[in-house]
XYZ file of C-alpha atoms in Angstrom:
722
model
C -1.805 -31.653 3.825
C -1.501 -31.854 0.276
C 2.016 -31.370 -1.236
C 0.560 -28.111 -2.794
C -2.413 -25.656 -2.658
C -5.586 -27.121 -3.667
C -7.214 -25.932 -7.286
C -10.411 -24.533 -8.316
C -10.624 -27.096 -11.461
C -10.091 -30.958 -11.687
C -9.064 -30.286 -15.212
C -5.016 -29.679 -15.471
C -4.443 -26.422 -16.999
C -2.981 -26.512 -20.798
C -0.525 -23.374 -20.083
C 0.482 -21.176 -17.145
C -1.823 -18.371 -16.283
C -1.540 -15.110 -18.061
C -2.643 -11.835 -16.042
C -4.181 -9.460 -18.265
C -2.164 -5.957 -19.018
C -4.087 -3.104 -17.444
C -1.381 -0.472 -17.263
C -1.556 2.610 -14.725
C 1.129 5.343 -14.912
C 2.352 7.755 -12.510
C 4.735 10.788 -13.192
C 7.272 11.404 -10.034
C 10.446 13.399 -10.212
C 10.475 13.822 -13.972
C 10.118 10.467 -14.994
C 6.937 8.026 -15.675
C 6.676 4.717 -14.444
C 4.041 2.266 -15.771
C 2.695 -0.764 -13.907
C 0.802 -3.247 -15.854
C -0.070 -5.414 -13.235
C -1.061 -3.573 -9.926
C -4.477 -4.659 -10.598
C -3.639 -7.966 -8.906
C -3.239 -5.995 -5.670
C -7.390 -6.292 -4.997
C -7.182 -9.160 -2.680
C -10.497 -9.743 -2.113
C -11.468 -9.614 -5.807
C -12.877 -12.804 -7.142
C -10.940 -12.367 -10.279
C -7.672 -11.862 -8.370
C -8.454 -15.042 -6.197
C -9.078 -16.648 -9.520
C -5.760 -15.894 -10.878
C -3.788 -17.106 -7.666
C -5.960 -20.532 -7.846
C -4.772 -20.681 -11.400
C -1.193 -20.209 -10.419
C -1.453 -23.006 -7.738
C -3.109 -25.112 -10.611
C -0.233 -24.206 -12.895
C 2.521 -25.015 -10.042
C 0.975 -28.369 -9.414
C 0.947 -29.906 -12.752
C 4.371 -28.306 -13.411
C 5.552 -30.198 -10.744
C 3.773 -33.303 -10.561
C 6.690 -35.412 -11.861
C 8.031 -34.107 -8.546
C 5.200 -35.844 -6.454
C 6.959 -39.009 -5.349
C 10.065 -37.300 -4.433
C 8.160 -34.740 -2.304
C 6.849 -37.480 -0.385
C 10.110 -39.155 0.260
C 11.514 -36.022 1.061
C 8.498 -35.870 3.960
C 9.155 -39.345 5.226
C 12.904 -38.725 5.457
C 12.634 -35.615 7.676
C 10.053 -37.319 9.655
C 11.968 -40.562 10.301
C 15.025 -38.345 11.227
C 12.835 -36.544 13.603
C 12.388 -37.877 17.277
C 8.407 -36.904 16.966
C 7.902 -37.517 20.655
C 10.313 -35.760 22.599
C 11.127 -32.583 25.149
C 12.807 -29.763 25.934
C 15.495 -29.343 28.657
C 13.498 -27.642 31.944
C 13.882 -24.133 32.527
C 13.910 -22.862 36.143
C 11.889 -20.335 37.160
C 10.154 -19.040 40.482
C 9.878 -22.339 41.968
C 9.221 -24.672 38.985
C 10.987 -26.371 36.021
C 9.416 -25.458 32.622
C 9.467 -27.399 29.712
C 8.116 -27.889 26.260
C 6.551 -31.530 24.790
C 5.743 -32.965 21.510
C 3.820 -35.642 20.655
C 4.150 -38.337 17.872
C 1.339 -37.352 15.113
C 0.353 -33.955 16.653
C 1.112 -31.046 14.594
C 1.791 -29.005 17.787
C 3.114 -29.341 21.502
C 2.293 -28.731 25.041
C 3.911 -26.727 27.848
C 4.334 -27.795 31.278
C 5.980 -27.455 34.322
C 6.874 -29.143 37.553
C 7.684 -28.047 41.283
C 11.396 -27.717 42.085
C 12.009 -29.921 45.129
C 15.567 -28.796 45.953
C 16.003 -24.965 45.938
C 20.033 -25.502 46.071
C 20.291 -27.497 43.176
C 20.139 -25.990 39.304
C 20.676 -29.356 37.535
C 17.389 -29.904 35.510
C 15.332 -32.801 36.210
C 15.595 -35.554 33.058
C 12.224 -36.152 31.850
C 10.944 -39.182 30.211
C 11.184 -38.769 26.672
C 9.451 -41.586 25.608
C 6.158 -40.725 28.184
C 2.945 -41.374 26.029
C 0.571 -38.338 25.264
C -1.713 -39.312 28.347
C 1.538 -40.168 30.779
C 3.569 -37.512 32.535
C 7.219 -36.794 31.394
C 7.993 -35.841 35.037
C 6.142 -36.669 38.581
C 3.896 -33.680 39.404
C 3.405 -32.297 35.647
C 1.199 -29.869 35.001
C 0.248 -28.816 31.308
C -0.050 -25.237 31.180
C -1.416 -25.122 27.119
C -1.958 -28.054 24.904
C -1.432 -26.143 21.686
C -3.292 -28.924 19.857
C -6.360 -28.370 21.795
C -6.149 -24.331 20.905
C -5.581 -25.178 17.327
C -8.429 -27.771 16.988
C -10.850 -26.265 14.400
C -8.250 -23.914 12.513
C -6.409 -24.394 9.470
C -3.943 -21.772 10.747
C -2.576 -21.415 14.706
C 0.221 -19.753 16.152
C 0.609 -18.650 19.993
C 1.832 -15.069 19.929
C 3.419 -15.668 23.546
C 2.156 -16.599 27.039
C 3.029 -14.947 30.449
C 2.326 -16.127 34.168
C 1.195 -13.461 36.251
C 3.723 -12.832 39.452
C 1.661 -14.512 42.130
C 1.131 -17.720 40.147
C -2.521 -18.103 39.491
C -3.186 -16.867 35.963
C -2.035 -17.392 32.825
C -2.433 -15.089 29.808
C -1.784 -16.111 26.212
C -1.909 -14.581 22.792
C -3.105 -16.679 19.457
C -3.935 -16.311 15.591
C -5.739 -18.180 13.579
C -5.741 -16.395 10.506
C -1.676 -15.652 9.718
C -2.110 -12.036 9.827
C -0.288 -11.773 13.026
C -3.189 -10.083 15.174
C -3.512 -12.111 18.377
C -6.111 -12.687 20.791
C -5.351 -12.638 24.250
C -7.136 -14.648 26.627
C -6.707 -15.572 30.725
C -6.722 -18.971 32.247
C -6.995 -20.073 35.755
C -4.261 -22.343 36.792
C -6.442 -23.387 39.823
C -9.386 -25.413 37.801
C -8.126 -24.230 34.218
C -10.974 -22.141 33.644
C -10.946 -19.071 30.911
C -11.755 -15.370 32.733
C -14.349 -13.825 30.637
C -11.796 -11.076 29.194
C -10.996 -10.826 25.494
C -8.366 -8.593 24.297
C -8.394 -8.357 20.594
C -5.860 -7.220 17.997
C -2.656 -7.688 20.169
C 0.836 -7.581 18.822
C 2.205 -10.349 20.363
C 2.133 -11.454 24.106
C 1.693 -9.550 26.993
C 3.722 -8.146 30.381
C 2.034 -8.661 33.790
C 1.881 -5.756 35.942
C 3.329 -7.098 39.571
C -0.214 -5.982 41.005
C -1.446 -9.892 39.124
C -4.744 -7.691 38.375
C -3.517 -6.147 35.240
C -1.468 -6.759 31.995
C 0.482 -4.431 29.159
C 0.002 -5.045 25.503
C 0.552 -3.195 22.453
C -1.520 -2.535 19.107
C -0.743 -1.652 15.738
C -1.946 1.000 13.801
C -3.386 0.968 10.076
C 0.113 0.752 8.828
C 0.698 -2.449 10.699
C 3.432 -0.048 13.004
C 3.453 -1.032 17.059
C 2.513 2.599 17.937
C 0.360 2.080 21.063
C 0.732 0.102 24.781
C -2.185 -0.543 26.627
C -3.116 -1.394 30.077
C -5.568 -3.974 30.743
C -7.234 -4.570 33.960
C -8.875 -7.806 35.074
C -12.610 -8.065 34.686
C -13.044 -4.418 32.560
C -13.583 -4.381 28.778
C -11.090 -4.000 26.228
C -12.797 -0.611 25.366
C -11.899 0.865 29.052
C -8.139 -0.077 28.847
C -5.459 2.453 29.846
C -3.875 4.248 27.220
C -0.070 4.202 28.480
C 1.882 5.446 25.373
C 0.887 6.512 21.895
C 3.824 6.786 19.512
C 2.813 9.333 17.017
C 6.075 9.763 14.873
C 5.179 7.095 12.236
C 9.315 6.067 12.210
C 8.862 4.878 15.669
C 7.420 1.402 17.075
C 6.498 0.573 20.426
C 7.479 -2.272 23.304
C 6.464 -3.144 26.841
C 8.624 -5.252 29.223
C 9.727 -6.040 32.410
C 13.223 -6.907 34.242
C 14.608 -9.961 35.125
C 13.943 -8.974 39.215
C 10.505 -8.119 38.542
C 11.180 -4.593 39.874
C 11.280 -2.634 36.606
C 8.806 -1.818 34.063
C 10.001 -0.672 30.555
C 8.510 0.732 27.495
C 10.579 1.365 24.418
C 10.170 3.654 21.430
C 12.411 2.978 18.776
C 13.348 3.379 14.856
C 16.075 1.656 12.619
C 18.478 4.344 14.264
C 17.307 5.912 17.186
C 15.850 4.700 20.387
C 14.403 6.204 23.938
C 13.122 4.222 27.151
C 10.918 5.223 29.992
C 11.168 3.149 33.065
C 8.929 2.830 35.975
C 10.064 1.328 39.751
C 7.539 -0.872 40.502
C 8.122 -0.962 44.190
C 7.107 2.703 44.514
C 3.465 3.012 44.355
C 3.609 6.303 43.546
C 5.927 5.985 40.647
C 5.130 6.967 37.115
C 6.447 6.293 33.445
C 9.382 8.661 33.059
C 11.904 8.684 30.029
C 15.329 7.568 31.071
C 17.172 9.400 28.256
C 15.429 11.493 25.670
C 15.687 10.218 21.894
C 18.594 11.902 20.190
C 18.985 11.319 16.698
C 21.062 8.209 15.855
C 21.332 7.404 19.613
C 20.452 3.722 20.331
C 20.599 2.104 23.864
C 19.501 -0.696 25.791
C 18.556 -0.527 29.371
C 19.450 -3.590 31.407
C 19.117 -3.277 35.462
C 21.978 -4.717 37.894
C 23.974 -4.890 41.090
C 27.226 -4.498 40.939
C 29.204 -4.045 44.475
C 25.962 -3.952 46.215
C 24.472 -0.815 44.485
C 21.595 -1.176 42.199
C 22.570 0.687 38.644
C 21.160 0.594 34.802
C 23.818 -1.142 32.568
C 23.690 0.817 29.215
C 24.575 -0.722 26.187
C 24.747 2.351 23.292
C 26.448 3.576 20.196
C 27.070 7.088 21.826
C 30.783 5.939 21.546
C 31.085 4.298 18.614
C 29.025 2.037 16.157
C 29.798 -1.114 17.261
C 28.343 0.168 21.132
C 29.750 0.202 24.011
C 28.644 -1.057 27.349
C 28.354 1.445 30.704
C 27.064 1.905 34.004
C 24.520 4.406 34.939
C 22.706 5.629 38.192
C 19.610 3.827 38.228
C 17.258 6.518 37.489
C 16.901 9.238 34.584
C 20.321 10.112 33.520
C 22.303 11.275 30.666
C 25.280 10.046 28.862
C 28.011 12.229 30.387
C 26.914 9.974 33.577
C 27.293 6.486 31.670
C 30.512 5.440 32.932
C 32.416 2.820 30.597
C 32.566 -0.689 31.452
C 33.212 -2.174 28.412
C 34.706 0.296 26.000
C 33.969 0.418 22.207
C 35.909 -1.603 20.150
C 35.684 -1.822 16.599
C 36.440 -5.563 16.157
C 33.907 -6.343 18.320
C 30.110 -5.797 17.980
C 28.482 -5.638 21.164
C 24.676 -6.880 20.810
C 23.034 -7.318 23.770
C 23.594 -7.601 27.949
C 22.177 -9.800 30.533
C 22.642 -9.065 34.414
C 22.308 -11.689 37.203
C 23.467 -11.604 40.997
C 26.597 -13.100 40.659
C 27.568 -12.313 36.665
C 27.131 -10.403 33.557
C 26.545 -12.138 30.172
C 27.793 -10.176 27.028
C 26.315 -11.195 23.536
C 29.518 -10.142 20.915
C 30.386 -11.201 17.632
C 33.943 -10.847 16.304
C 34.904 -12.228 12.757
C 31.897 -13.097 11.733
C 31.249 -15.515 14.721
C 29.256 -15.023 17.798
C 30.298 -14.917 21.246
C 29.210 -14.971 24.966
C 31.507 -13.184 27.338
C 31.256 -13.715 30.703
C 31.829 -10.948 33.297
C 31.830 -11.958 37.126
C 30.314 -9.868 39.871
C 32.027 -9.873 43.276
C 31.857 -7.476 46.326
C 34.464 -5.154 44.519
C 32.257 -4.828 41.441
C 33.163 -6.121 37.799
C 35.934 -9.077 37.131
C 37.861 -9.717 34.122
C 35.923 -11.212 31.622
C 36.219 -14.580 29.492
C 34.765 -16.073 26.484
C 32.854 -19.587 26.449
C 34.725 -21.214 24.094
C 34.134 -24.035 21.666
C 36.581 -25.815 19.477
C 34.643 -26.015 15.949
C 35.535 -23.125 13.600
C 32.091 -22.320 12.239
C 29.234 -22.460 14.970
C 26.853 -20.579 16.377
C 26.303 -19.590 20.063
C 23.696 -17.823 21.724
C 22.300 -17.251 25.364
C 19.088 -19.641 26.042
C 16.040 -19.128 28.407
C 17.363 -17.493 31.738
C 14.917 -16.007 33.707
C 16.468 -16.327 37.082
C 18.230 -13.223 38.661
C 19.758 -15.616 41.133
C 20.763 -18.467 38.862
C 24.423 -19.378 39.316
C 24.768 -20.776 35.648
C 24.046 -19.855 31.836
C 21.757 -21.578 29.901
C 23.296 -21.500 25.911
C 22.426 -22.943 22.935
C 25.229 -24.146 20.314
C 24.541 -25.601 16.867
C 26.552 -25.407 13.263
C 25.607 -26.467 9.772
C 26.272 -29.995 10.743
C 26.025 -29.974 14.581
C 22.379 -30.164 15.792
C 20.892 -27.616 18.263
C 22.658 -28.208 21.381
C 21.482 -26.838 24.827
C 24.486 -26.475 27.664
C 24.342 -24.945 31.427
C 27.756 -22.919 32.020
C 28.602 -23.243 35.689
C 29.993 -19.372 36.136
C 31.881 -20.556 39.183
C 33.713 -23.343 37.848
C 33.625 -22.368 34.489
C 32.227 -26.011 33.523
C 30.146 -26.574 30.615
C 27.900 -29.618 30.471
C 25.592 -30.599 27.612
C 22.166 -31.164 28.794
C 20.696 -31.954 25.300
C 21.546 -32.330 21.665
C 18.354 -32.441 19.403
C 18.103 -36.015 18.440
C 18.861 -36.812 14.528
C 17.489 -40.309 13.801
C 18.181 -42.883 11.159
C 22.220 -43.328 11.954
C 23.284 -39.642 11.601
C 26.615 -39.026 12.661
C 28.232 -35.497 12.771
C 31.163 -36.639 11.520
C 29.882 -37.740 7.985
C 29.952 -33.902 7.220
C 32.361 -31.162 6.949
C 32.132 -27.570 7.456
C 33.795 -24.396 5.722
C 34.539 -21.128 6.127
C 35.232 -19.493 2.724
C 36.063 -15.993 1.989
C 35.245 -14.326 -1.250
C 36.701 -11.350 -2.903
C 33.794 -8.690 -3.451
C 34.224 -6.559 -6.665
C 35.093 -3.453 -4.411
C 37.767 -5.763 -2.644
C 35.824 -6.504 0.420
C 36.329 -10.108 2.454
C 32.683 -11.572 2.001
C 32.330 -14.765 4.580
C 30.652 -17.775 3.205
C 29.505 -20.944 5.295
C 29.483 -24.077 3.555
C 28.568 -27.695 4.572
C 28.779 -30.729 2.493
C 29.083 -34.786 2.979
C 32.551 -35.619 4.038
C 34.645 -36.185 0.919
C 32.317 -34.892 -1.625
C 34.769 -32.838 -3.717
C 37.362 -35.431 -3.671
C 36.510 -36.580 -7.187
C 37.435 -32.960 -7.922
C 34.198 -32.020 -9.295
C 31.774 -29.282 -8.659
C 29.062 -29.768 -6.186
C 25.307 -28.711 -6.705
C 25.182 -25.775 -4.188
C 21.995 -24.485 -2.483
C 23.074 -20.654 -1.956
C 21.208 -18.807 0.636
C 21.251 -14.791 1.280
C 19.138 -12.030 3.204
C 21.361 -9.095 3.735
C 19.116 -6.550 5.605
C 17.942 -4.783 8.882
C 21.744 -6.124 10.510
C 20.022 -9.373 10.885
C 22.732 -11.981 10.981
C 22.143 -15.335 8.973
C 24.447 -17.226 11.132
C 25.079 -21.114 10.863
C 22.015 -22.968 12.197
C 21.655 -27.300 11.714
C 18.720 -28.029 9.710
C 17.064 -31.731 9.224
C 15.468 -31.221 6.254
C 18.641 -29.920 4.549
C 20.091 -33.364 5.555
C 18.064 -34.763 2.497
C 19.858 -32.187 0.302
C 23.323 -32.872 1.718
C 22.757 -36.700 1.419
C 22.144 -36.502 -2.160
C 25.810 -34.776 -3.027
C 24.647 -31.062 -2.640
C 26.214 -28.608 -0.884
C 24.549 -25.548 1.247
C 26.283 -22.270 1.815
C 25.246 -19.062 3.321
C 26.667 -15.818 1.658
C 26.783 -13.380 4.783
C 26.363 -10.277 2.609
C 26.453 -6.956 3.516
C 23.283 -5.407 5.073
C 23.243 -7.938 7.479
C 25.161 -7.810 11.042
C 27.775 -10.495 10.474
C 30.842 -8.443 10.722
C 29.531 -5.834 12.827
C 27.502 -2.175 12.606
C 29.985 -1.208 9.118
C 28.815 -4.179 7.648
C 24.862 -3.355 7.917
C 25.594 0.320 7.027
C 27.879 -0.857 3.745
C 24.456 -2.406 2.483
C 21.815 -0.127 3.031
C 20.071 3.240 1.693
C 22.557 4.521 -0.880
C 25.001 1.577 -0.171
C 22.217 -0.928 -0.884
C 23.790 -2.469 -4.171
C 26.426 -3.762 -2.118
C 24.131 -6.331 -1.270
C 23.148 -7.580 -4.514
C 27.089 -7.297 -5.675
C 28.268 -9.460 -2.722
C 25.889 -12.158 -3.411
C 26.769 -12.241 -7.507
C 30.513 -12.289 -6.640
C 30.294 -15.219 -3.822
C 28.260 -16.792 -6.447
C 31.176 -16.329 -8.822
C 33.499 -17.215 -6.212
C 32.161 -20.741 -5.534
C 31.891 -21.460 -9.602
C 35.521 -20.148 -10.489
C 37.212 -21.917 -7.424
C 35.328 -25.360 -8.788
C 32.586 -26.041 -5.746
C 30.058 -25.571 -8.031
C 28.749 -24.411 -11.865
C 26.063 -22.361 -12.942
C 23.999 -25.384 -14.016
C 23.724 -26.790 -10.591
C 23.897 -23.420 -7.987
C 20.509 -22.643 -6.598
C 20.064 -19.209 -4.926
C 17.169 -18.878 -2.229
C 16.360 -15.906 -0.238
C 12.951 -14.855 1.706
C 10.858 -11.835 2.689
C 14.583 -9.099 1.980
C 16.349 -11.888 0.892
C 13.601 -12.450 -1.948
C 14.535 -8.957 -2.756
C 17.659 -10.188 -3.059
C 17.147 -12.655 -5.217
C 14.849 -10.574 -7.411
C 17.816 -8.372 -8.005
C 20.760 -10.649 -8.193
C 18.616 -12.629 -11.266
C 18.409 -9.537 -12.959
C 22.200 -9.057 -12.626
C 23.504 -12.584 -13.399
C 20.993 -14.939 -14.473
C 23.524 -16.931 -16.212
C 24.996 -17.678 -12.641
C 22.243 -19.772 -11.797
C 20.566 -22.822 -12.652
C 17.225 -22.110 -10.240
C 16.016 -19.363 -7.999
C 13.583 -19.810 -4.908
C 11.901 -16.598 -3.433
C 10.157 -16.831 -0.377
C 7.753 -14.456 0.295
C 9.597 -11.920 -1.788
C 9.647 -8.367 -1.224
C 10.068 -8.003 -5.139
C 7.900 -5.044 -5.819
C 9.779 -2.802 -3.263
C 9.537 0.569 -5.274
C 5.827 0.438 -5.504
C 5.745 -0.435 -1.812
C 8.331 2.403 -0.674
C 6.110 5.004 -2.587
C 2.704 3.996 -0.742
C 3.203 5.449 2.980
C -0.398 3.964 3.473
C 1.207 0.318 3.160
C 1.898 -1.821 6.194
C 5.441 -0.730 7.432
C 6.770 1.553 5.088
C 7.120 4.940 6.960
C 9.367 2.876 9.434
C 11.391 1.734 6.340
C 12.691 5.091 5.255
C 15.963 4.507 7.672
C 16.222 1.271 5.835
C 15.726 2.124 2.070
C 15.430 5.649 1.883
C 12.287 7.548 0.870
C 11.871 7.670 -2.509
C 8.822 9.890 -2.804
C 10.437 12.673 -1.186
C 13.795 12.047 -2.709
C 14.744 12.115 -6.380
C 18.016 10.258 -5.591
C 16.729 7.695 -3.557
C 13.930 6.909 -6.095
C 16.454 6.766 -8.615
C 18.443 4.232 -6.974
C 15.470 1.921 -5.618
C 14.537 1.982 -9.696
C 17.682 1.434 -10.613
C 17.615 -2.440 -8.403
C 13.911 -3.232 -7.705
C 13.191 -6.661 -9.225
C 10.081 -5.752 -10.775
C 10.578 -2.613 -12.314
C 14.211 -4.047 -13.786
C 12.845 -7.571 -15.558
C 14.071 -7.476 -18.563
C 13.869 -9.597 -22.299
C 16.450 -11.989 -21.025
C 16.628 -15.598 -20.719
C 16.318 -16.046 -16.470
C 16.937 -19.287 -14.727
C 13.795 -21.240 -13.374
C 12.201 -19.543 -10.421
C 9.920 -20.773 -7.843
C 8.038 -17.824 -5.912
C 6.311 -19.056 -2.745
C 3.857 -16.482 -0.620
C 0.639 -16.246 1.523
C -2.288 -14.537 0.682
C -2.756 -13.325 4.488
C 0.779 -11.806 4.939
C 1.161 -8.128 6.583
C 4.674 -7.866 5.961
C 5.125 -8.468 2.220
C 1.830 -9.023 0.615
C 1.224 -11.520 -2.191
C 0.665 -8.802 -4.905
C 4.453 -8.470 -5.077
C 5.360 -11.935 -6.261
C 2.207 -12.075 -7.842
C 3.159 -9.084 -10.046
C 6.309 -10.229 -10.596
C 5.864 -13.411 -12.179
C 3.188 -12.058 -14.437
C 5.601 -9.688 -15.879
C 8.364 -12.091 -16.085
C 5.972 -14.680 -18.123
C 5.004 -11.513 -20.337
C 8.822 -9.952 -20.930
C 11.328 -12.907 -20.606
C 12.542 -14.689 -23.413
C 13.758 -18.530 -23.664
C 12.758 -20.625 -20.714
C 10.182 -18.730 -19.036
C 9.645 -21.506 -16.311
C 8.317 -19.503 -13.775
C 6.167 -20.715 -11.139
C 3.995 -19.215 -8.236
C 2.576 -20.936 -5.443
C 0.310 -18.955 -2.729
C -0.489 -20.507 0.877
C -4.053 -19.671 0.438
C -4.314 -19.888 4.538
C -0.907 -18.584 5.904
C 0.701 -15.444 7.059
C 4.457 -14.323 6.704
C 5.996 -17.193 8.084
C 4.329 -19.639 5.728
C 2.081 -22.577 6.981
C 1.417 -23.587 11.019
C 2.296 -27.012 12.438
C 5.114 -28.920 11.954
C 4.303 -31.626 9.801
C 2.620 -28.791 7.246
C 5.995 -27.068 7.360
C 7.599 -30.172 6.527
C 5.630 -30.860 3.679
C 5.752 -27.155 2.719
C 9.587 -27.456 2.826
C 9.674 -31.131 0.823
C 7.902 -29.007 -2.084
C 10.645 -26.447 -2.077
C 13.505 -28.918 -1.941
C 11.937 -31.155 -4.579
C 12.373 -28.495 -6.763
C 15.460 -27.379 -5.765
C 16.786 -30.898 -6.229
C 15.164 -31.142 -9.730
C 17.107 -27.781 -10.860
C 20.378 -29.457 -9.380
C 19.613 -32.684 -11.507
C 19.365 -34.393 -8.223
C 15.794 -35.382 -8.294
C 16.171 -39.308 -9.213
C 18.609 -39.675 -6.354
C 17.973 -41.950 -3.662
């Protein structure tokens, strides 16, 4: 893959593209808003495509001096990565399942072998050095070879795969455009032939019915909202599929799933603030989907079937008793909150996030003081025993439950990582409380965890709130007392937590003397539900203020300097980037905005665009509410571009993105070029065959990240460091 998008001409451009101003105005709430670049929204226009190609050509020329560094960074990532590798096998329905990757191949393969000893839960150890044409374990069966499926496609994504309960059929969903509209095919495991069934326009994967002759799937409406659940019967046309659920409220999305014990089927309708579950007992041939508890505005709940003291029940994780959720027990039938008996009461210092039920224990996913936790609640003949946490020694880390598909398993598969510790897989024996490390992602080339130091820093925001910051650098990097070039990452929306995580490409940054930090700003969920509530709707400016205040704290405490502090964020984090660079351009030596939601006011004013209506509970409805309009107009990055000296900005987007349309960064860069003063060093890079997640394939992704990292290192003054 080339280091940047192809150009439409071999002649290098003499200057950055200048988009023509074609003003259109709209009056709303007593104000007039003029937009000079809305014409760039015409995706199929040859003129628009030519402009994007011209931007790519300019970006290629402006970064040509970094070509050797990009190549070096790519090779460093490749050299540190064990290219022929495999995952730890996971046990399910008499098989051990695992994934394989192969040197020189963009994608992996999913495989399985039979369980030979039903009483032994110790996963087999495959041969990690096995060639592509050799089995990693005796009796290996390749379920899907993604390289074969991706052949002939510039973009490829697997939406999901699912085995029928009788182990005869495998349904899988693929996207070859990047628009997240998947096509489902069904494969016979005996012989590998494909059924004639083709189901198109699916969102993600499928859920099999226990009859093994039908499966459920969801589709989206024109606004890219999952609004329908369908049932497809094998051997019939998609046009004959049964509509199981149609959610007509535009604020809600739908989903479908099956319980771990395979007894229950669920459909869920949910908005940002409210959920409604329907249940179907598949052991009753006469049963129909029944609403468990009707939607009540502001009430969120999640169901998990369990067996406690020999009695089947539903665990209900809900916020009816407080914003940080409570775990309750309900009869295994439609029930009201009055029938939900508290098991783990609401605690304002502990955010309960999820629960998994097994035959002998419950696993409660929670967070406290900005860190993730797993709480184990043992089950016995008398009910639920006293819980305990699975503990690790490091002060900054992320822990989460891994793949645990078997209801009767006595162990908990979990994942652990930090900014310095590669992703690690453990089995936790609930009976003995023994924690066994099964695998730590190998990092080649002499990597040593002890060469790096991690810190949890607290920055004081302008309103007095303490904002956590996770930071990693080479050990002893600050011994000279000099500020470190720092990459500061942020997101801050949807209660999504950016917990500490390990990255192989990031090592190329750290080993050149830079630091990496995550600002856990409000709008995310790191500090509980209040952290989210204080960073959305009318409180959204807190997100931007927090990030700026974290940046100032890093500068004032000597961690970094404005000249070498680079900010990065994507999607809603791209909105964050646009807002903070408008607020404090002097604080940053560069900004990377990936698929950035920078034209947020325009998007939220157009209910026909993908996802807009469902986003009203996150951002507000500026069309209907003048106060929301005024607030969004005050922070929307595109609307607030000013005649100031901005730092260099790299905006990266994808032509087929259905979540944040390419036009947002395209308009933003055009306006920055026309309005800013001083350096005006702005680049737009558009992947012409990708979606919201960027390019597909690991080597392509490494090239893509090498491009961004080279630009970041250049901004830090480290582009010549080896």
